Every structure is written in structure tokens, then in C-alpha cells.
mmCIF file of C-alpha atoms in Angstrom:
data_model
loop_
_atom_site.group_PDB
_atom_site.id
_atom_site.type_symbol
_atom_site.label_atom_id
_atom_site.label_comp_id
_atom_site.label_asym_id
_atom_site.label_seq_id
_atom_site.Cartn_x
_atom_site.Cartn_y
_atom_site.Cartn_z
ATOM 1 C CA MET H 250 25.280 -42.048 17.033
ATOM 2 C CA ASP H 251 27.443 -38.977 16.230
ATOM 3 C CA ASN H 252 28.510 -38.395 12.659
ATOM 4 C CA GLY H 253 29.131 -34.762 13.007
ATOM 5 C CA ASN H 254 25.519 -33.248 12.454
ATOM 6 C CA LEU H 255 23.585 -31.713 15.133
ATOM 7 C CA HIS H 256 21.034 -33.841 16.895
ATOM 8 C CA ILE H 257 17.364 -32.695 16.676
ATOM 9 C CA HIS H 258 17.162 -31.695 20.292
ATOM 10 C CA GLU H 259 20.577 -29.430 19.752
ATOM 11 C CA ILE H 260 18.466 -27.696 16.842
ATOM 12 C CA ALA H 261 15.586 -27.160 18.776
ATOM 13 C CA LYS H 262 17.618 -25.488 21.463
ATOM 14 C CA ASP H 263 19.374 -23.311 19.226
ATOM 15 C CA GLY H 264 16.003 -21.588 18.014
ATOM 16 C CA CYS H 265 15.753 -23.466 14.770
ATOM 17 C CA GLU H 266 12.170 -25.042 15.554
ATOM 18 C CA GLU H 267 11.192 -24.430 11.875
ATOM 19 C CA LEU H 268 13.635 -26.986 10.809
ATOM 20 C CA LEU H 269 11.603 -29.795 12.760
ATOM 21 C CA LEU H 270 8.473 -29.098 10.804
ATOM 22 C CA PRO H 271 7.356 -32.163 8.647
ATOM 23 C CA LEU H 272 8.338 -31.828 4.861
ATOM 24 C CA PRO H 273 5.565 -32.162 2.514
ATOM 25 C CA ALA H 274 4.920 -35.647 0.983
ATOM 26 C CA ARG H 275 6.794 -35.934 -2.179
ATOM 27 C CA THR H 276 8.368 -38.832 -4.652
ATOM 28 C CA VAL H 277 11.859 -38.140 -5.369
ATOM 29 C CA VAL H 278 14.174 -40.144 -7.426
ATOM 30 C CA MET H 279 17.624 -39.101 -6.544
ATOM 31 C CA GLY H 280 19.959 -38.132 -9.483
ATOM 32 C CA LYS H 281 17.117 -38.709 -11.899
ATOM 33 C CA SER H 282 14.244 -36.821 -13.478
ATOM 34 C CA ALA H 283 10.617 -37.806 -12.071
ATOM 35 C CA ARG H 284 9.377 -40.737 -13.467
ATOM 36 C CA ILE H 285 5.709 -40.530 -15.010
ATOM 37 C CA ALA H 286 3.362 -43.665 -14.942
ATOM 38 C CA ILE H 287 0.954 -43.546 -17.872
ATOM 39 C CA ARG H 288 -1.541 -46.045 -19.032
ATOM 40 C CA ALA H 289 -1.168 -46.782 -22.801
ATOM 41 C CA LYS H 290 -2.497 -49.683 -24.727
ATOM 42 C CA GLY H 291 -3.571 -51.712 -21.633
ATOM 43 C CA ARG H 292 -0.106 -51.384 -20.090
ATOM 44 C CA ILE H 293 1.210 -48.929 -17.507
ATOM 45 C CA LEU H 294 4.454 -47.550 -18.923
ATOM 46 C CA PHE H 295 7.072 -45.516 -17.051
ATOM 47 C CA ILE H 296 8.769 -42.466 -18.770
ATOM 48 C CA ASP H 297 11.251 -39.981 -17.417
ATOM 49 C CA ALA H 298 9.783 -36.277 -17.379
ATOM 50 C CA ALA H 299 13.045 -35.226 -18.969
ATOM 51 C CA ASP H 300 12.208 -37.374 -22.103
ATOM 52 C CA VAL H 301 8.880 -35.630 -22.828
ATOM 53 C CA ILE H 302 9.116 -32.784 -24.893
ATOM 54 C CA ALA H 303 5.786 -31.240 -24.790
ATOM 55 C CA VAL H 304 1.986 -32.264 -23.933
ATOM 56 C CA GLU H 305 -0.654 -31.127 -26.685
ATOM 57 C CA ALA H 306 -4.324 -31.265 -26.004
ATOM 58 C CA LYS H 307 -6.481 -33.041 -28.670
ATOM 59 C CA GLY H 308 -10.073 -32.940 -27.824
ATOM 60 C CA ASN H 309 -10.779 -35.141 -24.550
ATOM 61 C CA TYR H 310 -7.213 -36.451 -24.846
ATOM 62 C CA VAL H 311 -3.638 -35.113 -24.483
ATOM 63 C CA LEU H 312 -0.781 -36.447 -26.569
ATOM 64 C CA PHE H 313 2.703 -36.896 -24.763
ATOM 65 C CA LEU H 314 5.406 -36.131 -27.520
ATOM 66 C CA GLN H 315 8.688 -37.717 -26.720
ATOM 67 C CA THR H 316 11.684 -37.637 -29.319
ATOM 68 C CA SER H 317 10.982 -41.251 -30.457
ATOM 69 C CA SER H 318 7.658 -41.844 -29.570
ATOM 70 C CA SER H 319 4.194 -40.345 -28.605
ATOM 71 C CA HIS H 320 1.327 -41.672 -26.388
ATOM 72 C CA MET H 321 -2.458 -40.443 -26.198
ATOM 73 C CA LEU H 322 -3.703 -40.301 -22.856
ATOM 74 C CA ARG H 323 -7.559 -39.435 -21.701
ATOM 75 C CA GLU H 324 -6.964 -36.552 -19.543
ATOM 76 C CA SER H 325 -7.415 -32.603 -19.946
ATOM 77 C CA ILE H 326 -4.683 -30.277 -20.680
ATOM 78 C CA SER H 327 -5.520 -28.327 -17.448
ATOM 79 C CA THR H 328 -4.968 -31.661 -15.072
ATOM 80 C CA MET H 329 -1.573 -32.249 -16.920
ATOM 81 C CA GLU H 330 -0.507 -28.701 -16.281
ATOM 82 C CA GLU H 331 -1.196 -29.117 -12.564
ATOM 83 C CA LYS H 332 0.672 -32.204 -12.422
ATOM 84 C CA LEU H 333 3.526 -31.288 -14.785
ATOM 85 C CA ASN H 334 4.441 -27.614 -13.772
ATOM 86 C CA GLN H 335 6.606 -28.790 -10.815
ATOM 87 C CA HIS H 336 8.545 -31.016 -13.154
ATOM 88 C CA GLY H 337 9.461 -28.069 -15.370
ATOM 89 C CA PHE H 338 6.592 -27.852 -17.751
ATOM 90 C CA VAL H 339 5.279 -24.511 -19.065
ATOM 91 C CA ARG H 340 1.773 -23.578 -20.513
ATOM 92 C CA ILE H 341 2.635 -21.585 -23.546
ATOM 93 C CA HIS H 342 -0.809 -22.133 -25.237
ATOM 94 C CA ARG H 343 -4.336 -23.048 -24.462
ATOM 95 C CA SER H 344 -3.381 -26.690 -25.810
ATOM 96 C CA VAL H 345 0.281 -26.893 -25.155
ATOM 97 C CA LEU H 346 2.688 -27.362 -22.573
ATOM 98 C CA VAL H 347 6.368 -27.464 -23.176
ATOM 99 C CA ASN H 348 9.235 -29.020 -21.067
ATOM 100 C CA ALA H 349 11.430 -25.933 -20.282
ATOM 101 C CA ALA H 350 14.463 -27.882 -20.181
ATOM 102 C CA LEU H 351 14.295 -28.742 -23.865
ATOM 103 C CA VAL H 352 13.391 -25.359 -25.246
ATOM 104 C CA GLU H 353 15.902 -24.264 -27.379
ATOM 105 C CA GLU H 354 15.043 -20.859 -28.959
ATOM 106 C CA ILE H 355 12.013 -18.124 -28.933
ATOM 107 C CA HIS H 356 11.316 -15.739 -31.511
ATOM 108 C CA PRO H 357 8.693 -13.175 -32.065
ATOM 109 C CA LEU H 358 5.861 -13.613 -34.391
ATOM 110 C CA SER H 359 3.158 -11.170 -35.684
ATOM 111 C CA ALA H 360 0.561 -10.008 -33.252
ATOM 112 C CA GLY H 361 2.379 -10.558 -29.999
ATOM 113 C CA ASP H 362 2.724 -14.074 -30.416
ATOM 114 C CA TYR H 363 6.098 -16.207 -30.277
ATOM 115 C CA ALA H 364 7.676 -19.220 -31.744
ATOM 116 C CA VAL H 365 8.998 -21.901 -29.506
ATOM 117 C CA ARG H 366 11.404 -24.293 -30.830
ATOM 118 C CA VAL H 367 12.073 -27.335 -28.618
ATOM 119 C CA ARG H 368 15.015 -30.038 -29.000
ATOM 120 C CA GLY H 369 14.421 -31.718 -32.235
ATOM 121 C CA GLY H 370 13.210 -28.693 -34.192
ATOM 122 C CA ARG H 371 9.457 -28.780 -33.520
ATOM 123 C CA GLU H 372 7.827 -25.535 -33.278
ATOM 124 C CA PHE H 373 4.858 -24.528 -31.157
ATOM 125 C CA THR H 374 3.259 -21.107 -30.845
ATOM 126 C CA ALA H 375 3.228 -19.138 -27.366
ATOM 127 C CA THR H 376 0.114 -16.996 -27.599
ATOM 128 C CA ARG H 377 -0.357 -13.388 -26.115
ATOM 129 C CA THR H 378 -2.326 -15.225 -23.167
ATOM 130 C CA TYR H 379 0.376 -17.236 -22.212
ATOM 131 C CA LYS H 380 3.403 -15.126 -23.085
ATOM 132 C CA LYS H 381 3.972 -14.075 -19.342
ATOM 133 C CA ASN H 382 5.008 -17.867 -19.027
ATOM 134 C CA LEU H 383 7.934 -17.462 -21.309
ATOM 135 C CA LYS H 384 10.009 -15.915 -18.285
ATOM 136 C CA LEU H 385 9.767 -19.232 -16.844
ATOM 137 C CA LEU H 386 11.706 -20.729 -19.617
ATOM 138 C CA ALA H 387 15.038 -19.621 -17.916
ATOM 139 C CA GLN H 388 16.286 -18.770 -14.589
ATOM 140 C CA LEU H 389 18.708 -16.172 -15.644
ATOM 141 C CA TRP H 390 18.055 -14.076 -18.792
ATOM 142 C CA ILE H 391 21.370 -11.932 -20.066
ATOM 143 C CA GLY H 392 21.257 -9.124 -22.458
ATOM 144 C CA ILE H 393 17.502 -9.343 -23.021
ATOM 145 C CA GLU H 394 16.667 -6.365 -20.974
ATOM 146 C CA ASN H 395 13.826 -5.175 -23.478
ATOM 147 C CA PHE H 396 12.185 -8.696 -23.732
ATOM 148 C CA SER H 397 8.728 -7.904 -22.444
ATOM 149 C CA ALA H 398 6.644 -11.014 -21.688
ATOM 150 C CA GLU H 399 4.084 -9.139 -19.744
#
């Protein structure tokens, strides 16, 4: 079947063998944000990662914050960071991850910390330890040459 695409053997003989390497296993829902399955109150709920504003550590639990609801899960914030960083979540505090797509504003506070405001008006503090992660909130920074998140 020829639909105008190069066949695998044609790619290989053109010296592009790296295109033939297997892709890493991943789950992708085309055209939508990643779906997260969580166990809450004896049920398994499916929520879109784009609908999660932040994840806050609460002792041995984490609180998934959404605009209209929240869910408590028995999981560590470190584990959540590992699982969610590939879906646009950024750690800004030892107990807070925020959805970078929903951050609307950051402004400096005293002692080198920053306030991070997310959609809906909620504010979180980005501490000096995680200040370098603030650079991950945008792909392009314009007119902000002196912003130092080192």
C-alpha cells in the first residue's frame, strides 16, 4: 500500500536507522490532556490532568485540587512529582506541585520567595529551594531579562 509515505526499507537505506528504533511505551489520548485514574471513596475516578490546579502534601496524603472539587489520596508528594512532571506539573514548594498551564502570575515576596497565583485566584508560595523551577512555567520569557530564578 503506497500512500506517499516512505516505506521502512526506503528509510533504512537512506541512512536514517535511528527512525527505526522502538518508541518508549506511553499512553496518549490524542487531542486531549492526559487522563489520571485515582481511587477516591472506594471508586476509581478519571480526571483530566488539565483540570488539576495543584497537588498539595497533607501528611502521608496528597490533595488533588480542582476548580470544583478536591480528592485526598494516600501517596507521597515525591511520587506525585515523578508521575506528574511529564504532564506539566512543577514543584514550587516541598509540599506543592502546580499545573504550569494554569499559573497566571508570579511576584516576588520577601526573603527570595515568590507568590504563584493560579487560575481561580488561589496563591501558593514558591520557596527559594524550588525557585529555579519557576523557569519551567513558560517556554518563552519576553522582557524579563533580569528575572533570576537561579
